[in-house]
Coordinates of C-alpha atoms in Angstrom, one line a residue:
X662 CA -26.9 98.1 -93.4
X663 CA -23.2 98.0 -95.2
X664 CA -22.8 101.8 -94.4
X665 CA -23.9 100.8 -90.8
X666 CA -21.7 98.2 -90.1
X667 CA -18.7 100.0 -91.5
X668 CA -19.1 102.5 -89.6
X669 CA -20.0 100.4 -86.4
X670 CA -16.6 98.7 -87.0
X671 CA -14.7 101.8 -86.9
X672 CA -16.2 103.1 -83.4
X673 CA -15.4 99.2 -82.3
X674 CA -11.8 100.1 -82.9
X675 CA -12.1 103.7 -81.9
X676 CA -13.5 102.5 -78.5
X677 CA -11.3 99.7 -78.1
X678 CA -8.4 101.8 -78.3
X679 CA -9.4 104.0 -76.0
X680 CA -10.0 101.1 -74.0
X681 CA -7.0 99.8 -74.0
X682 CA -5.4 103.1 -73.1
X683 CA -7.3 103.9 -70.2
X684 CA -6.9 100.3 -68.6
X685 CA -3.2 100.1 -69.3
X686 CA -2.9 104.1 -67.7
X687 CA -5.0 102.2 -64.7
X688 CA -2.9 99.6 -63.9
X689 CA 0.1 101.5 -64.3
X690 CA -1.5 104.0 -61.4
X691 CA -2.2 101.0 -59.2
X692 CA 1.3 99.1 -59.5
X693 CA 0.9 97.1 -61.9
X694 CA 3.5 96.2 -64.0
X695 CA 1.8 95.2 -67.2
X696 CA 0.6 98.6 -66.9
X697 CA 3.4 101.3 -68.4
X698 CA 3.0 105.6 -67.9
X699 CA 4.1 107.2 -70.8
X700 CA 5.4 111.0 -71.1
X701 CA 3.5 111.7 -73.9
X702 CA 0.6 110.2 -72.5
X703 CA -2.7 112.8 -73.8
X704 CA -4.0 114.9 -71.0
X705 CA -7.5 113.3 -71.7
X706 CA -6.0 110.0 -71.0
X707 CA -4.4 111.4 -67.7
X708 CA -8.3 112.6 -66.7
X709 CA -9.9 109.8 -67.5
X710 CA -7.6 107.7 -65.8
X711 CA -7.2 109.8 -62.1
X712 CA -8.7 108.6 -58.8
X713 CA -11.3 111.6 -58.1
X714 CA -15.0 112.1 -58.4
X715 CA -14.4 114.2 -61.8
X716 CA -12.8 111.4 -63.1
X717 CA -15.2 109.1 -62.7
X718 CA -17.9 110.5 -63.8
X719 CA -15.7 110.9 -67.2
X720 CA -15.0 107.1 -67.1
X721 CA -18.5 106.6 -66.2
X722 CA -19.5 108.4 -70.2
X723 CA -16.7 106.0 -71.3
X724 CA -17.9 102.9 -70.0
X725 CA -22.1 103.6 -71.5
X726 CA -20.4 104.3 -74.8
X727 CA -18.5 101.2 -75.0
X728 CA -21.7 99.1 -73.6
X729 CA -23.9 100.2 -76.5
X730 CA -21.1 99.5 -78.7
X731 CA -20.7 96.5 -77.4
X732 CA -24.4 95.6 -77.3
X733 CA -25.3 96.5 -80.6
X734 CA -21.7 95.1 -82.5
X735 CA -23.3 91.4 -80.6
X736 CA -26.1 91.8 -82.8
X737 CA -23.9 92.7 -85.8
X738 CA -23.5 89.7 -88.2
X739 CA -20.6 91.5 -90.1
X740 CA -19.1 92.4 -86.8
X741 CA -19.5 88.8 -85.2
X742 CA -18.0 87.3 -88.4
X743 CA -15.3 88.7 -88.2
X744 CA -12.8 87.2 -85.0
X745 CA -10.4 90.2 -85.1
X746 CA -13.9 92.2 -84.5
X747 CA -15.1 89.9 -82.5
X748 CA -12.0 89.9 -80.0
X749 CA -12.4 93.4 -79.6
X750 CA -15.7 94.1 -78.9
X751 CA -14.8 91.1 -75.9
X752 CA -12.0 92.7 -74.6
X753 CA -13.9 95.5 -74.2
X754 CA -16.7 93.3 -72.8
X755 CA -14.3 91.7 -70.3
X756 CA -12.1 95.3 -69.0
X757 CA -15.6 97.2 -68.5
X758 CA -17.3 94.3 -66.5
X759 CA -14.2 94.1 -64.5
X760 CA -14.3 97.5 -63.5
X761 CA -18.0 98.1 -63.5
X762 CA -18.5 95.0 -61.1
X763 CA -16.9 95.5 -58.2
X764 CA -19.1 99.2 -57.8
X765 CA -22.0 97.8 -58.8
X766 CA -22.2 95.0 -55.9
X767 CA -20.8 97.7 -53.3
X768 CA -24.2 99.6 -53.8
X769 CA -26.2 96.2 -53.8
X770 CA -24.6 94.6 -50.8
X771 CA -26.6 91.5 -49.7
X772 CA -29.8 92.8 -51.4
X773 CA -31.9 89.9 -51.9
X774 CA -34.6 89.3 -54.4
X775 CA -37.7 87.6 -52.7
X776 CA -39.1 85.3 -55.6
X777 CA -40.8 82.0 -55.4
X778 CA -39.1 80.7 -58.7
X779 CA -35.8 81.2 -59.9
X780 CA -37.6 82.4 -63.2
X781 CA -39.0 85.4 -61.5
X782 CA -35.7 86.1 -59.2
X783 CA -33.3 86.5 -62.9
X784 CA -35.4 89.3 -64.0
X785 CA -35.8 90.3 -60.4
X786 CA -31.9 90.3 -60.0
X787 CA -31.1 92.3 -63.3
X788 CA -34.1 95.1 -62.6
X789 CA -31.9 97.5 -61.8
X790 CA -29.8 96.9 -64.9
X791 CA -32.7 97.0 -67.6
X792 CA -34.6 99.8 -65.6
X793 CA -31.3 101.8 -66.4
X794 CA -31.1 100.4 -70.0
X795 CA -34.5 102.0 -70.7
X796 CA -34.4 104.7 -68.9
X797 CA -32.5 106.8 -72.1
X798 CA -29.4 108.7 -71.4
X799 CA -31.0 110.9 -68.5
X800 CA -31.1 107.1 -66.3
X801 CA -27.2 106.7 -66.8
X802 CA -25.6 106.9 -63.2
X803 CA -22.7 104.5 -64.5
X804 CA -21.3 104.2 -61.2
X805 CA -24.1 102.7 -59.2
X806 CA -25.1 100.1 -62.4
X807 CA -23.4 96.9 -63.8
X808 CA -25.6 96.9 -67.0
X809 CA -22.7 94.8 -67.8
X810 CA -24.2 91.6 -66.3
X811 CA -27.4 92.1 -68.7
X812 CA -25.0 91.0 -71.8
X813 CA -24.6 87.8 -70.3
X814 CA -28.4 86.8 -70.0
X815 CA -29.9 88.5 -72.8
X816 CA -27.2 88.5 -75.6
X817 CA -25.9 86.1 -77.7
X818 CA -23.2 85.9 -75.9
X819 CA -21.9 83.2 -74.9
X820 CA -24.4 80.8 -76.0
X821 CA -25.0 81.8 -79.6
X822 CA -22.0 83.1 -80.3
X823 CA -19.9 80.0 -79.6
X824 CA -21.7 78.2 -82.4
X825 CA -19.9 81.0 -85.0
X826 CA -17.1 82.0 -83.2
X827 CA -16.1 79.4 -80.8
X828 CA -12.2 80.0 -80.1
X829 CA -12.7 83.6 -79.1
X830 CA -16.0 82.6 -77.4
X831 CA -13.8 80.2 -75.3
X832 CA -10.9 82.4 -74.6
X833 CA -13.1 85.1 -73.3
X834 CA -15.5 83.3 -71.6
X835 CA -13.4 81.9 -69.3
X836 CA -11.7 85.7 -68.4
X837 CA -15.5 86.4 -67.9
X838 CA -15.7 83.7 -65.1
X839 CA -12.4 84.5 -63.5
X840 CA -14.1 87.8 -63.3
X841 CA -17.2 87.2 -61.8
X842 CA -15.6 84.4 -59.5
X843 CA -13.2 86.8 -57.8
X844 CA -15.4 87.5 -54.9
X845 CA -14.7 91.5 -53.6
X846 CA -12.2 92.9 -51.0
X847 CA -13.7 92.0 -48.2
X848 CA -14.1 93.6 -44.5
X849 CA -11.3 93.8 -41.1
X850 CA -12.5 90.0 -40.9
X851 CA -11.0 89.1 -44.2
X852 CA -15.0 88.3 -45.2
X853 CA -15.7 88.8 -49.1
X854 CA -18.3 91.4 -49.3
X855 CA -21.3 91.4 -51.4
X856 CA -20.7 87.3 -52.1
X857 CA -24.6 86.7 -52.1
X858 CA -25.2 88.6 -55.1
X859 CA -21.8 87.5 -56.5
X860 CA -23.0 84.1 -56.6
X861 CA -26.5 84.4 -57.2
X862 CA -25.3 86.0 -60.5
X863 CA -22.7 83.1 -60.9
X864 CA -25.6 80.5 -60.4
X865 CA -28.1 82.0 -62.9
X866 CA -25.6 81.8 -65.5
X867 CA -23.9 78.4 -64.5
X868 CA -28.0 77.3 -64.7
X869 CA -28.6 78.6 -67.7
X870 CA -25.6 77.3 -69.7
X871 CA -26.7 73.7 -67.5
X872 CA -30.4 74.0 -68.5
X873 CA -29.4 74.3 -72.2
X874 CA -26.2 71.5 -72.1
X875 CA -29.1 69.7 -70.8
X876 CA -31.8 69.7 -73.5
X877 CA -29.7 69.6 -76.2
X878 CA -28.2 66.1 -75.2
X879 CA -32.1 64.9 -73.8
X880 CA -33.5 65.7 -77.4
X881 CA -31.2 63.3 -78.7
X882 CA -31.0 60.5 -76.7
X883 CA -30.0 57.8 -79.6
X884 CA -28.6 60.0 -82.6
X885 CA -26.3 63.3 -82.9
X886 CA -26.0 65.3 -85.7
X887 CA -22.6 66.5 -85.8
X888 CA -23.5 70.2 -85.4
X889 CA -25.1 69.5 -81.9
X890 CA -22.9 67.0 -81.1
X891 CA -20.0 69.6 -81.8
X892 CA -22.3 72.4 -79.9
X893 CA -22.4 70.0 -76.6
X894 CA -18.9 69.9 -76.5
X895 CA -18.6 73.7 -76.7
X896 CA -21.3 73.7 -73.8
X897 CA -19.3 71.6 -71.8
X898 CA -16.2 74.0 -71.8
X899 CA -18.4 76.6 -71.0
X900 CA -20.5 75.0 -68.0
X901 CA -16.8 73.9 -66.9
X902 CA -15.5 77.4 -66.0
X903 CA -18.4 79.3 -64.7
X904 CA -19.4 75.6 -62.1
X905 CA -15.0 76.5 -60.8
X906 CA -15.6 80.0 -60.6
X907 CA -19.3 79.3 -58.6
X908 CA -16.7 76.5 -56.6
X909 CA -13.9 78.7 -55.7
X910 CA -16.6 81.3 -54.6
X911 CA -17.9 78.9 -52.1
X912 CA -15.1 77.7 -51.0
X913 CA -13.6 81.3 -50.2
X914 CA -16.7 81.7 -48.2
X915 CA -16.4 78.5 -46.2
X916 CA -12.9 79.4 -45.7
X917 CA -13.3 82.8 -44.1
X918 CA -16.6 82.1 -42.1
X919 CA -14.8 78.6 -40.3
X920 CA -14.7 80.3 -37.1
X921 CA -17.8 80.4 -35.0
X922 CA -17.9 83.9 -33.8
X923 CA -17.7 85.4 -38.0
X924 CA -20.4 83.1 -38.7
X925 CA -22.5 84.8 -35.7
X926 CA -21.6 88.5 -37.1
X927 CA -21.8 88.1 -40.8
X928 CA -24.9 86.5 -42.8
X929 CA -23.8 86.0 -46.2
X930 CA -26.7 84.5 -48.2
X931 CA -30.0 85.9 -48.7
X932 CA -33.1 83.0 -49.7
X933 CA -32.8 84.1 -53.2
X934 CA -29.5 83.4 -53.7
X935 CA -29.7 80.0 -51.2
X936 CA -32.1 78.6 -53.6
X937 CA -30.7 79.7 -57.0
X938 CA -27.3 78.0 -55.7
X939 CA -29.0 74.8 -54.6
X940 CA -31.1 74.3 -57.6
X941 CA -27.6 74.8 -59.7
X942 CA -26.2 71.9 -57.8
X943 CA -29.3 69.9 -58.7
X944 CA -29.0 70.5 -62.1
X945 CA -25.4 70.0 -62.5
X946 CA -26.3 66.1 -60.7
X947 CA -29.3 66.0 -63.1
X948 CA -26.8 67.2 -66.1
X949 CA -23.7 64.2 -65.7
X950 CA -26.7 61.6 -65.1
X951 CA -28.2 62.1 -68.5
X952 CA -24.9 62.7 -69.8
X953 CA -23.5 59.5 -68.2
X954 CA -26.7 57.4 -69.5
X955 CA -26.8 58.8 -73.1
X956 CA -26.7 56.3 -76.1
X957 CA -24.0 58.8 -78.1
X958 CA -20.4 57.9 -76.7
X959 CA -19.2 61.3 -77.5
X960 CA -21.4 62.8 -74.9
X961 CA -20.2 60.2 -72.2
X962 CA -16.7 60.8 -73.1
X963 CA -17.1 64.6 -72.8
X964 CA -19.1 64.4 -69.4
X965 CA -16.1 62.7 -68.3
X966 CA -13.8 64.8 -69.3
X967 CA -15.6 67.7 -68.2
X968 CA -15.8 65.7 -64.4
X969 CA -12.4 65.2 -64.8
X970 CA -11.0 68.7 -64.9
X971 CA -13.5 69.8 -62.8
X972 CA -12.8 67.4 -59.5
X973 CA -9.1 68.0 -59.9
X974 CA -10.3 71.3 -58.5
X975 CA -10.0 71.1 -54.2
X976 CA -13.1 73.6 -54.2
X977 CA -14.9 71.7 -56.9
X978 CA -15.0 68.6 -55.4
X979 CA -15.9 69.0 -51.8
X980 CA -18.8 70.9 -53.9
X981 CA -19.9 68.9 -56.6
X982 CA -18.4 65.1 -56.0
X983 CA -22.1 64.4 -54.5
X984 CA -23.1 65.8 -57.7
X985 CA -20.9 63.9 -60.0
X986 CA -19.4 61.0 -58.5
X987 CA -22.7 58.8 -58.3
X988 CA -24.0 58.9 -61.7
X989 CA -20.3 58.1 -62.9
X990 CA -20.4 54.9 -60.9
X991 CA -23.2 53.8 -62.3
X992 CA -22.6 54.2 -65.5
X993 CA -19.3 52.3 -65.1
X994 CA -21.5 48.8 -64.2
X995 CA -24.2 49.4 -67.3
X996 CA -24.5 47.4 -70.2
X997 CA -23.4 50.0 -72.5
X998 CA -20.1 51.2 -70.7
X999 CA -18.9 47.7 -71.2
X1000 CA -18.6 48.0 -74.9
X1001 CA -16.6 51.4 -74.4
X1002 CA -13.1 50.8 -73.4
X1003 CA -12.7 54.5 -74.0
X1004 CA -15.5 55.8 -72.0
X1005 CA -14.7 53.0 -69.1
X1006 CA -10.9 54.9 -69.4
X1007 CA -12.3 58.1 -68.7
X1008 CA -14.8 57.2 -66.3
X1009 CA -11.9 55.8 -64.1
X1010 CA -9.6 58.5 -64.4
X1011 CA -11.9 61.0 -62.9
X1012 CA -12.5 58.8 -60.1
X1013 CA -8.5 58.8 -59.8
X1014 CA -8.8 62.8 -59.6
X1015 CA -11.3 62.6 -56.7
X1016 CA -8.3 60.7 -54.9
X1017 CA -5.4 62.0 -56.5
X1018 CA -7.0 65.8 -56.6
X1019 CA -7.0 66.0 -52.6
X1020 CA -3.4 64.2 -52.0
X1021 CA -1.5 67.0 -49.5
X1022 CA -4.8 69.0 -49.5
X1023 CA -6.0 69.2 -45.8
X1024 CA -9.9 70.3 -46.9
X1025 CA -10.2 67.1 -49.1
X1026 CA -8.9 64.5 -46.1
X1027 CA -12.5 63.7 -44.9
X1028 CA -13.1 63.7 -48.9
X1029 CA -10.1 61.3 -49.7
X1030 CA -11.2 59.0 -46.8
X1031 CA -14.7 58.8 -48.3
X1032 CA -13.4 57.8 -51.7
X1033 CA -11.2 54.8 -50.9
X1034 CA -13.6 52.5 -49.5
X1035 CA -15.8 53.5 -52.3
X1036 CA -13.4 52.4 -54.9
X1037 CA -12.5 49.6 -52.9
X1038 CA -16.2 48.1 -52.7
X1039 CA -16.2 48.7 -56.1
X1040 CA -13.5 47.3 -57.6
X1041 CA -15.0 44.0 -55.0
X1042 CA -17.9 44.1 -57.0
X1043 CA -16.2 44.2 -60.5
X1044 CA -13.7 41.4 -59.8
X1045 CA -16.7 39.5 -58.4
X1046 CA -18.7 39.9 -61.2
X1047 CA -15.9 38.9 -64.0
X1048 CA -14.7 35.9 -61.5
X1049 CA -18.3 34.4 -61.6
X1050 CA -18.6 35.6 -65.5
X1051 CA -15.3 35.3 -67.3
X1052 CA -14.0 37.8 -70.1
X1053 CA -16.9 40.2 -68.7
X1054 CA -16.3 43.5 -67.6
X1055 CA -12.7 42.9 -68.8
X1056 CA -12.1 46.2 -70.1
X1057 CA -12.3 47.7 -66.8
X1058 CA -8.9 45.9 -65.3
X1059 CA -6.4 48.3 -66.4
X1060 CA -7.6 51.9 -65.7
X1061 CA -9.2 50.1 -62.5
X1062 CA -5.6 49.1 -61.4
X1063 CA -4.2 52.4 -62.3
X1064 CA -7.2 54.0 -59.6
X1065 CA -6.0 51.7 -57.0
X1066 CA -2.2 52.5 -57.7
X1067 CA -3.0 56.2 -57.3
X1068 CA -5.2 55.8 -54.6
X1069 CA -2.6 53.7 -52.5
X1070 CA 0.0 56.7 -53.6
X1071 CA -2.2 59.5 -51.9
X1072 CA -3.4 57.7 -49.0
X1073 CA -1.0 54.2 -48.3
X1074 CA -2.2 53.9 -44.9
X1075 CA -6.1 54.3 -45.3
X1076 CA -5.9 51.8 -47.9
X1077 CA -4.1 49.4 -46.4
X1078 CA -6.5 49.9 -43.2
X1079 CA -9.5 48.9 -45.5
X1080 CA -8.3 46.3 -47.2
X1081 CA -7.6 44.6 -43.8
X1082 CA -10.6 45.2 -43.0
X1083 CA -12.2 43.0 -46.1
X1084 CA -12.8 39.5 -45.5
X1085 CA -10.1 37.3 -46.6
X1086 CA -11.5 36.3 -49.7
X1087 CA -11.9 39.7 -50.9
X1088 CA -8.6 40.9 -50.2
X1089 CA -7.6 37.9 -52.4
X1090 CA -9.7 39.4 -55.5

């Protein structure tokens, strides 16, 4: 096993440099300038590199070696503990799904994976991938296959790994999700192509990492250890990324189907991925509940902060305020919240973010109109509550004032509409 993982750590940085050649040649051929050409650039490098059918086959040999080195240095403990190996083996990770990706949903445009359960549609959707992983080397046609996507279900990445390594965990799983949120050139019409699969894939993994945020914080509804209680944070800056990525996916969608006619020529989602998207936005509302209910204020605090940054988003919270808002405004009238000025602080600033989030955005107006009578009724029901009940709820006066100062700032004239619309005596409250 030493001998073994020595010399797996020296094809990690073998591969890896070739890696980084090739991608740097790449994006020096397409314009970019983080990309540089250099003279003495090997001839190799100039084949591998080229935009022809010899070349890509090359590339193709390329990207399977760096996937089994990738896929075995994952299951490497002396590998994974180390963060300089670690970072390499993602980078590697990260540039080959990149490049794999956008091929790989070319060839599956808007196949769809009839299932009745989204258990038997994740195996469905990644047949292709482990067909090709056990097929031996004769099953390779590294064009037509993102075996890529397979890491992200079936490795311990990112879900084990973040428990070991969890700053390079973070910092790569976030490049991940950009990746797999930036929806593919699309046709004449400006339409992303192959978005249902895109976001099929995006919603299996945004329900996974949701599914198991969610029974780690259920099977300790009273107490925390402080290695889970650490773990849920890590899940919540992992469920954050991939739910903005799912978002901005959406959104794009919405955006370039608004007219009527593209919405006649183009069907976008099959049932699978219709279903797998929906149930993700259940869970996600069945997540922040139990999150905003749970005994441990950590978690509450987290949940909020994880709301927060995610309904600053435009995208995120035309999609998921249903989602999040109403189990945050119950949890600001319980029992509990009103022993936790810091969790009351939190829960009020993401409400300011639903408001403040869609100031000078056109998509959030019917949004922003939505919110302000909601805060307004209640901030009624608040003042009511500690006017009949001195000292209680007190803790809610400040960050409650601060909502309705930046509520009035993104929308003066809506608020001052509703608030003459209150009877007197609550306009005096």
């Amino acid at each position: 096993p030493t001998r073994r993982s020595a010399a797996l750590a020296d094809m990690v940085e073998l591969m890896h440099a070739i890696s980084v050649a090739l991608f740097r040649r790449r994006r020096a051929m397409a314009g970019n300038t983080s990309g540089t050409v250099l003279d003495e650039d090997s001839p190799w490098l100039h084949t591998l590199a080229d935009n022809n059918e010899d070349s890509e086959k090359a590339r193709g040999t390329v990207n399977a070696y760096c996937f089994n080195i990738v896929l075995v240095s994952l299951q490497d403990s002396a590998i994974l503990e180390n963060a300089t190996k670690t970072s390499q083996v993602l980078d590697m990770f990260a540039w080959w799904l990149g490049d794999a990706l956008p091929r790989a949903l070319a060839r599956n445009n808007m196949h769809d994976f009839p299932a009745d359960s989204e258990e038997e549609i994740e195996p469905a959707a990644l047949r292709d991938e482990t067909e090709l992983l056990e097929g031996g080397q004769d099953a390779v046609p590294p064009q037509q296959h993102c075996c890529w996507l397979w890491l992200l279900f079936l490795s311990p990445f990112p879900l084990e790994l973040v428990r070991s390594q969890a700053t390079v965990t973070l910092k790569y799983w976030k490049v991940i999700c950009a990746i797999l949120g930036t929806l593919q050139s699309g046709n004449e019409s400006n339409v992303p192509s192959s978005s249902s699969q895109q976001l099929l894939y995006l919603s299996l993994i945004a329900n996974k990492l949701v599914k198991s945020l969610l029974s780690s914080i259920s099977g300790h509804d009273r107490t925390l250890p402080e290695t889970e209680e650490r773990n849920v944070v890590y899940l919540f800056a992992m469920v954050v990324p991939v739910l903005s990525a799912l978002c901005k996916g959406l959104h794009q969608i919405a955006e370039a189907t608004k007219s009527e006619e593209c919405q006649q020529q183009h069907s976008f989602f099959g049932s699978s991925a219709k279903s797998v998207v929906g149930n993700c936005l259940t869970q996600v509302h069945e997540l922040f509940s139990a999150a905003f209910a749970h005994t441990h204020e950590k978690v509450v605090q987290t949940a909020a902060s994880s709301a927060q940054s995610l309904l600053q988003s435009p995208a995120c919270a035309v999609v998921l305020s249903s989602a999040i808002v109403p189990c945050l405004m119950l949890s600001l009238v319980t029992d509990r919240a009103q022993n936790s000025p810091a969790v009351i602080d939190a829960a009020w600033g993401v409400i300011s973010s639903v408001a403040v989030g869609r100031q000078g955005n056109d998509d959030g107006s019917a949004l922003l109109e939505a919110t302000i009578p909601m805060v307004l009724k209640l901030v009624f029901c608040i003042a009511d509550h500690t006017r009949r009940r001195p000292g209680s709820l007190q803790a809610h006066t400040a960050p409650m004032a601060q909502c309705l100062v930046q509520a009035a700032r993104s929308n003066p004239q809506s608020l001052k509409a509703q608030v003459a619309a209150m009877p007197s005596g609550s306009q005096q409250m």
